[in-house]
Structures are given as structure tokens and as C-alpha cells.
Short mmCIF file of C-alpha atoms and ligand atoms in Angstrom, two decimals:
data_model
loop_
_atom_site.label_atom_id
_atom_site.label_comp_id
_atom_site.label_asym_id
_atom_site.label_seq_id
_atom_site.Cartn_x
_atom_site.Cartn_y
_atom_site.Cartn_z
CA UNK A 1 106.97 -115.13 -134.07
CA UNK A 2 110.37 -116.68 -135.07
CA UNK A 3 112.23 -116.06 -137.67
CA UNK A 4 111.53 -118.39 -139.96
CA UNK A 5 107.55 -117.86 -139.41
CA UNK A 6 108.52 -113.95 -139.90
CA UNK A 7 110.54 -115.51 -143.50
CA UNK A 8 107.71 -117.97 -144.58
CA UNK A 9 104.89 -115.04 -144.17
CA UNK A 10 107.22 -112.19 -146.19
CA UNK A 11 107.55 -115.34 -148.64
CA UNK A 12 103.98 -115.42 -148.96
CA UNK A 13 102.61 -111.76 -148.83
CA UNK A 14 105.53 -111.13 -151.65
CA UNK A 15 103.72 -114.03 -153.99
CA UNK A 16 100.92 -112.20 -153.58
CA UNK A 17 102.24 -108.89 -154.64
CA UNK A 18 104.22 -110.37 -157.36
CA UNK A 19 101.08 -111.98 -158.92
CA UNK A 20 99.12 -108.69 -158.18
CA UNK A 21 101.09 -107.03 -160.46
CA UNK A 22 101.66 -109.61 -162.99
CA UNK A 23 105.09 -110.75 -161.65
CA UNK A 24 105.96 -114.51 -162.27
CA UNK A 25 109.45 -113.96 -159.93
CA UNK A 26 112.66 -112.40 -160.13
CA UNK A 27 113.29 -111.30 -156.62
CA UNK A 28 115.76 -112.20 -154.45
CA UNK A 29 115.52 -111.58 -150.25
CA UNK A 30 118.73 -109.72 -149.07
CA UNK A 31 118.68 -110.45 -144.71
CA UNK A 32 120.00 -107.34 -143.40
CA UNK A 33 121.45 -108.52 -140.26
CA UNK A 34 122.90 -105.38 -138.77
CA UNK A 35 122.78 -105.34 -135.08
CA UNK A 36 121.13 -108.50 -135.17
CA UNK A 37 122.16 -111.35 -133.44
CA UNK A 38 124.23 -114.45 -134.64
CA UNK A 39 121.38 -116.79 -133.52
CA UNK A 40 118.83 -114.99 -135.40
CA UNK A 41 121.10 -115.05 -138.49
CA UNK A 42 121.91 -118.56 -137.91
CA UNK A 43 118.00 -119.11 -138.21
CA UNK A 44 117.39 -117.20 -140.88
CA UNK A 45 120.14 -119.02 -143.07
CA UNK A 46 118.42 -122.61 -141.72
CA UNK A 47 115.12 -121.32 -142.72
CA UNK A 48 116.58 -120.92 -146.56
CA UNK A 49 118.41 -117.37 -145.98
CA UNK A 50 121.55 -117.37 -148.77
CA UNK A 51 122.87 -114.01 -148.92
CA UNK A 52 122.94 -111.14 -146.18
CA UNK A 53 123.60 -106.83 -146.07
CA UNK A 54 125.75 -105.61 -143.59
CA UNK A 55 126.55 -101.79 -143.22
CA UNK A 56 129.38 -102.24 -140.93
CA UNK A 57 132.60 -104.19 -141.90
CA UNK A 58 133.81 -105.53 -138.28
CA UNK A 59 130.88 -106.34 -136.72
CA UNK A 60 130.29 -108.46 -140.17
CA UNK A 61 133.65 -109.94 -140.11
CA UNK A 62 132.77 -111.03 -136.46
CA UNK A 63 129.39 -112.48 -137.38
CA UNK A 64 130.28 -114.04 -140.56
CA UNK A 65 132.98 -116.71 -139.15
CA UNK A 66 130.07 -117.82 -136.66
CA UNK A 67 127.97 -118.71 -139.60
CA UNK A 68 127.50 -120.75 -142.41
CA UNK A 69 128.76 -120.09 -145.53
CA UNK A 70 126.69 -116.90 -147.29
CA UNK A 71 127.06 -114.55 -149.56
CA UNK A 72 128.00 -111.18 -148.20
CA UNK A 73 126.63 -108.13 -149.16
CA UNK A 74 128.03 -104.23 -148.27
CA UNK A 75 125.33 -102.07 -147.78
CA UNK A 76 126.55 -99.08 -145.37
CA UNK A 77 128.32 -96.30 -146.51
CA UNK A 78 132.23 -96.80 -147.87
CA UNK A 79 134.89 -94.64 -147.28
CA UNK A 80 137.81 -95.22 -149.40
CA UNK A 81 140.27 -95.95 -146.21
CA UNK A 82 137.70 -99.04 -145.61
CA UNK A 83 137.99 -100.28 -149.40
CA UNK A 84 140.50 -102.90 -148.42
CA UNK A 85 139.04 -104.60 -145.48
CA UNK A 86 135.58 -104.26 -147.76
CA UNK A 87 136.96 -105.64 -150.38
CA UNK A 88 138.20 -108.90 -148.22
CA UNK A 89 135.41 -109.36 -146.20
CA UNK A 90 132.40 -108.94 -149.03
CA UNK A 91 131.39 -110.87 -152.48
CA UNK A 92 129.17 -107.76 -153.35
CA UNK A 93 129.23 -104.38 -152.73
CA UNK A 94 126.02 -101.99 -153.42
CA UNK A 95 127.09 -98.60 -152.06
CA UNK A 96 129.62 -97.61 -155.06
CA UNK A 97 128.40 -93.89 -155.07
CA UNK A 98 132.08 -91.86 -156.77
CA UNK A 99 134.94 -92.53 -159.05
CA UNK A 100 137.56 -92.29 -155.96
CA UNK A 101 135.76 -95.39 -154.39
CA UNK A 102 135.66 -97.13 -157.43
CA UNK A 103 139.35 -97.00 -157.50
CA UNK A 104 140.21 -97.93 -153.86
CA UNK A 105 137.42 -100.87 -154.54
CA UNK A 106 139.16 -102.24 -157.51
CA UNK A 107 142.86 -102.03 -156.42
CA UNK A 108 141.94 -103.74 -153.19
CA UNK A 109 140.27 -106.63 -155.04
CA UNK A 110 143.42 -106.47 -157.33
CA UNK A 111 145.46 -107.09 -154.95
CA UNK A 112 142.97 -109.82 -153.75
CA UNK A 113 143.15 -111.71 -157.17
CA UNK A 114 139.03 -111.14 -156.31
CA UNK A 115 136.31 -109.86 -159.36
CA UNK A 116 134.15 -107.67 -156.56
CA UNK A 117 130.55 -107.62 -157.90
CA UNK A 118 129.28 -104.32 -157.46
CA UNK A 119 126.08 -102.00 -157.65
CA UNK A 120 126.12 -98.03 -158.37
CA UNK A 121 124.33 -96.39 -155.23
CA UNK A 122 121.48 -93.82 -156.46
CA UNK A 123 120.30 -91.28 -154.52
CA UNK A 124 116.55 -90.85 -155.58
CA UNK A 125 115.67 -89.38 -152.34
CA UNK A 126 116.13 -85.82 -150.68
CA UNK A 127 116.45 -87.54 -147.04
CA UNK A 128 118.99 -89.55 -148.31
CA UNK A 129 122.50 -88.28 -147.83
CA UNK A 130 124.58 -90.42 -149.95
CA UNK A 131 124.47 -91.78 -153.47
CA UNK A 132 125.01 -90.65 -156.93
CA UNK A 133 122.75 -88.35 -159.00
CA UNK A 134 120.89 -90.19 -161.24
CA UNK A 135 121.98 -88.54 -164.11
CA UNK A 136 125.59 -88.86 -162.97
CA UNK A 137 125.33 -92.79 -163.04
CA UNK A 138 126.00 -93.49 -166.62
CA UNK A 139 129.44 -91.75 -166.27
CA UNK A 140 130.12 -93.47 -163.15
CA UNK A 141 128.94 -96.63 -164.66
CA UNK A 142 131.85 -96.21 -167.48
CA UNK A 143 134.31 -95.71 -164.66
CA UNK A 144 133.38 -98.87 -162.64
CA UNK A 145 133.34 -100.65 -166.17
CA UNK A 146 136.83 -99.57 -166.63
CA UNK A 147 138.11 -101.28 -163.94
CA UNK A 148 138.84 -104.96 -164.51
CA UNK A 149 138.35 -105.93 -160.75
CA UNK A 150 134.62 -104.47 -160.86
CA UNK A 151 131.45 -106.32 -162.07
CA UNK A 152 129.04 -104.14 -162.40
CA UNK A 153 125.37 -105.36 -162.07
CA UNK A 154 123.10 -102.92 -161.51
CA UNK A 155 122.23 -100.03 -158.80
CA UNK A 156 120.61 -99.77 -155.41
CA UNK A 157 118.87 -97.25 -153.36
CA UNK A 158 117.23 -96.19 -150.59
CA UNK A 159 114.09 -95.16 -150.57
CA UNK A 160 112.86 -91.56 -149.45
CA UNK A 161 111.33 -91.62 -145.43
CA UNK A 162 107.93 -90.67 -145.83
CA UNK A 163 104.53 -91.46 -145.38
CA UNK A 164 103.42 -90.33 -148.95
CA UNK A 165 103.29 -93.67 -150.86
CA UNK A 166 103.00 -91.86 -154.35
CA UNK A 167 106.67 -90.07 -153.64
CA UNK A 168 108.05 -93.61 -152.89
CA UNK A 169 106.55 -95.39 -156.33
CA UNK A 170 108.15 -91.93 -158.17
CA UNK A 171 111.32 -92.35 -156.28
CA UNK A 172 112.08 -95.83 -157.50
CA UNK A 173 110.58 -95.40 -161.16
CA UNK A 174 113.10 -93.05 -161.02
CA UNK A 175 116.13 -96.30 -160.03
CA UNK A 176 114.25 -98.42 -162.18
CA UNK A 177 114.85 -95.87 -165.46
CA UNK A 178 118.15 -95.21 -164.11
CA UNK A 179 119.34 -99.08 -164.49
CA UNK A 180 117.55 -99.49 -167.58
CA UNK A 181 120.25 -96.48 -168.82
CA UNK A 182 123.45 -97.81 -166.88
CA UNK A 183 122.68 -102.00 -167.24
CA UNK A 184 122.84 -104.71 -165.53
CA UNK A 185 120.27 -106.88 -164.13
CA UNK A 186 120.17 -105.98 -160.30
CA UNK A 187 117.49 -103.51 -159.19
CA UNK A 188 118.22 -103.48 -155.58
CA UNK A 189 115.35 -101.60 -154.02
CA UNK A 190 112.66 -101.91 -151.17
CA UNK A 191 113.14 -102.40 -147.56
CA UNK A 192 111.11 -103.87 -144.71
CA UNK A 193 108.80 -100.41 -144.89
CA UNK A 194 108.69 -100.04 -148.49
CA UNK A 195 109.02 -103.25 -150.02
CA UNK A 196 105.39 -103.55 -152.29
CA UNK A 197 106.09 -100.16 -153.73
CA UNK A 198 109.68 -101.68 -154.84
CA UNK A 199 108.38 -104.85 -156.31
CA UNK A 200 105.83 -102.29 -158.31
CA UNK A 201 108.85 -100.88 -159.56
CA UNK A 202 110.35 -104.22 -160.81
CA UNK A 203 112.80 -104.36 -157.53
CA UNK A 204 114.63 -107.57 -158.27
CA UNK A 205 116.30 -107.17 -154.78
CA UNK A 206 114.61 -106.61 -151.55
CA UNK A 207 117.18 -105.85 -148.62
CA UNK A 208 114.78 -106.74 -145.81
CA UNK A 209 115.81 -106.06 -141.72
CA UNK A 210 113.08 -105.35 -139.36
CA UNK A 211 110.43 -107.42 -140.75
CA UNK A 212 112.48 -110.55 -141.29
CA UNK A 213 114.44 -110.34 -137.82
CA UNK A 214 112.37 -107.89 -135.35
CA UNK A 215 113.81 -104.74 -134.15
CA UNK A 216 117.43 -104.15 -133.90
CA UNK A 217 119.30 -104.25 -130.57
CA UNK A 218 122.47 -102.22 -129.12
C1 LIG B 1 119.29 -101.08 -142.54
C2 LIG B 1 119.16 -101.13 -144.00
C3 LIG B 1 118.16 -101.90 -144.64
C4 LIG B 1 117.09 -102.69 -143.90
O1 LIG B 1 116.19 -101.84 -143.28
P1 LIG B 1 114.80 -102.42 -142.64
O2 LIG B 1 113.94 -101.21 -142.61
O3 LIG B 1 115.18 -102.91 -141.28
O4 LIG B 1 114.30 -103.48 -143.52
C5 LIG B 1 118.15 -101.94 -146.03
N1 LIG B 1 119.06 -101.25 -146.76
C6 LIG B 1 120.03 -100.51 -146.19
C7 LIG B 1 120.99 -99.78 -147.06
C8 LIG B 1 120.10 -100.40 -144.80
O5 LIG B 1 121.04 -99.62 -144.27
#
């Protein structure tokens, strides 16, 4: 199957979970194109693709200036000594998960003259290593808030590895609550393995890899 055929059926099958559970719309298809090749990108952004996750912030750089113009999501882990090149190379960035990354974040887009839209990771899973407690995300929100660099607009997280479907739905009730208490109107939940039990939730974001683009390579 290509990748658009791959898009078009994950179009479809997500319809048909949004009307199953009284959805009229609201999400938006994140292409996580780590370790994924530039021509599979490239046909992913012909077949209607506008925004992509990357975890890594070279091998995006290097991918991104063989594309066409999309907007660019970090998704991996962030280290403050990686805020700067983050900050250049990325209009959003989801993994905000402590104060001291806040800070490197916002006086790298300072010094940018860039607003850096960002989400507050969650940790809502215990195989999850990284993320903030739940009930630590309203003081983290105020910190991100208090930086005039930052937009915050919402959270994300990942979802727990497991075959029990009924720990998964719990799980991101749990993010779902969470942004309802910090704000904003990103919910950015659900990956290729978990995606229905995200758009149950009220994901608003799924950050699809596998399913869109086939298994990753290297
Ligand atoms: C890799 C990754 C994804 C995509 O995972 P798939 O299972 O391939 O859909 C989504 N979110 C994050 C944070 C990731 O690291």
C-alpha cells in the first residue's frame, strides 16, 4: 500500500470512530516521520500531510530543507543543551515536561524574536519515563505562562504499552482531565497502536508513525 492509500484509509476508519462516538471533528493527523524516509514524507505532504513530529532535531533539520514547507512539531525528549537548536528548527514543541526547560525554551525563542507554541508533556503511564505528574501540570502550566516567548496550548502524552485496552481509555481520561485543569485547546494523544482509545478520550491530536508510513528503517 502507499502512503497515501495508508492516509486515505486512517482518514476513513477515523470518520468512523469519530461518528461512533458522536464526534462531528476536531482532530488533526500529526505524520511522525522519524526514521522515515524523505520520499515517503514527500508523499505524505502531496497526499494532504501539513504538519509532522520529529523526536530528533538533526535528522529533522536534514529532512525538513528537502521538503515542502510544514509545520514542525518536537516530539522526542528535550534536554535543555538542545533548547536552542529546538527552538530554531521547530514551530511547536510538545515535550515541555520541567521549569528548567521551560526557561532554556523561551530564552532561545527570545533570542529568535520567535512565540514557540508549546504543549506540557504528561506522564499518565508507568512505562513511560518522561513527563510531568499530572498533578504537577497546573504549576508548570503557570511557569510556561510566565514566559512571554511560550504559547501554551495544551498537553500531550504517551500512552501506557499494554495490551489491556481499559488501562489505555483510564490513562488518557486521565490527560483529558488534566487539560481541562491547565487549558488550552490541544489534546495531543493517540498513536498508530492506540489511536480509537484517544479519539474516545476527545484526542484532538493524533501523532500517527507506523500506520501512516510502514515500519521504520535504520
Ligand atoms: C514515535 C512516536 C509516535 C508515533 O508512533 P507510532 O506508533 O509509529 O504511530 C508518536 N508520538 C511520539 C512521542 C513518538 O515518539
Amino acid at each position: 500500500m502507499t502512503v497515501a492509500e495508508r492516509l486515505a484509509r486512517i482518514r476513513a476508519e477515523l470518520a468512523e470512530e469519530l461518528a461512533a462516538c458522536g464526534r462531528t471533528g476536531g482532530v488533526r493527523l500529526l505524520a511522525v516521520t522519524k526514521k522515515q524516509p524523505v520520499e515517503r514524507i514527500a508523499e505524505a505532504i502531496a497526499a494532504g500531510i501539513t504538519e509532522i513530529g520529529e523526536n530528533y532535531v538533526q535528522e529533522a533539520a536534514a529532512k525538513v530543507a528537502l521538503l515542502p514547507p510544514v509545520r514542525t512539531h518536537f516530539i522526542g525528549h528535550l534536554q535543555t543543551n538542545k533548547a536552542k537548536a529546538v527552538a530554531a528548527a521547530f514551530d511547536v514543541v510538545q515535550s515541555v515536561d520541567r521549569p528548567e526547560v521551560a526557561a532554556a525554551l523561551a530564552k532561545a525563542a527570545d533570542a529568535l524574536g520567535k512565540r514557540l507554541d508549546v504543549l506540557l508533556q504528561l506522564n499518565i503511564s508507568p512505562t513511560e519515563r518522561y513527563g510531568a505528574a499530572p498533578e504537577e501540570a497546573e504549576r508548570l502550566a503557570e511557569i510556561v505562562r510566565g514566559h512571554a516567548a511560550l504559547r501554551l496550548d495544551g498537553v500531550m502524552a504517551i500512552g501506557p504499552v499494554t495490551g489491556d485496552r481499559a488501562e489505555i481509555s483510564r490513562a488518557f481520561a486521565l490527560a483529558a482531565k488534566t487539560l481541562a485543569r491547565v487549558g488550552g485547546s490541544t489534546l495531543s494523544i493517540g498513536m498508530s497502536g492506540d489511536w480509537r482509545e484517544a479519539v474516545r478520550a476527545g484526542s484532538t491530536m493524533l501523532r500517527i508513525g507506523t500506520a501512516l508510513f510502514g515500519p521504520r528503517t535504520g
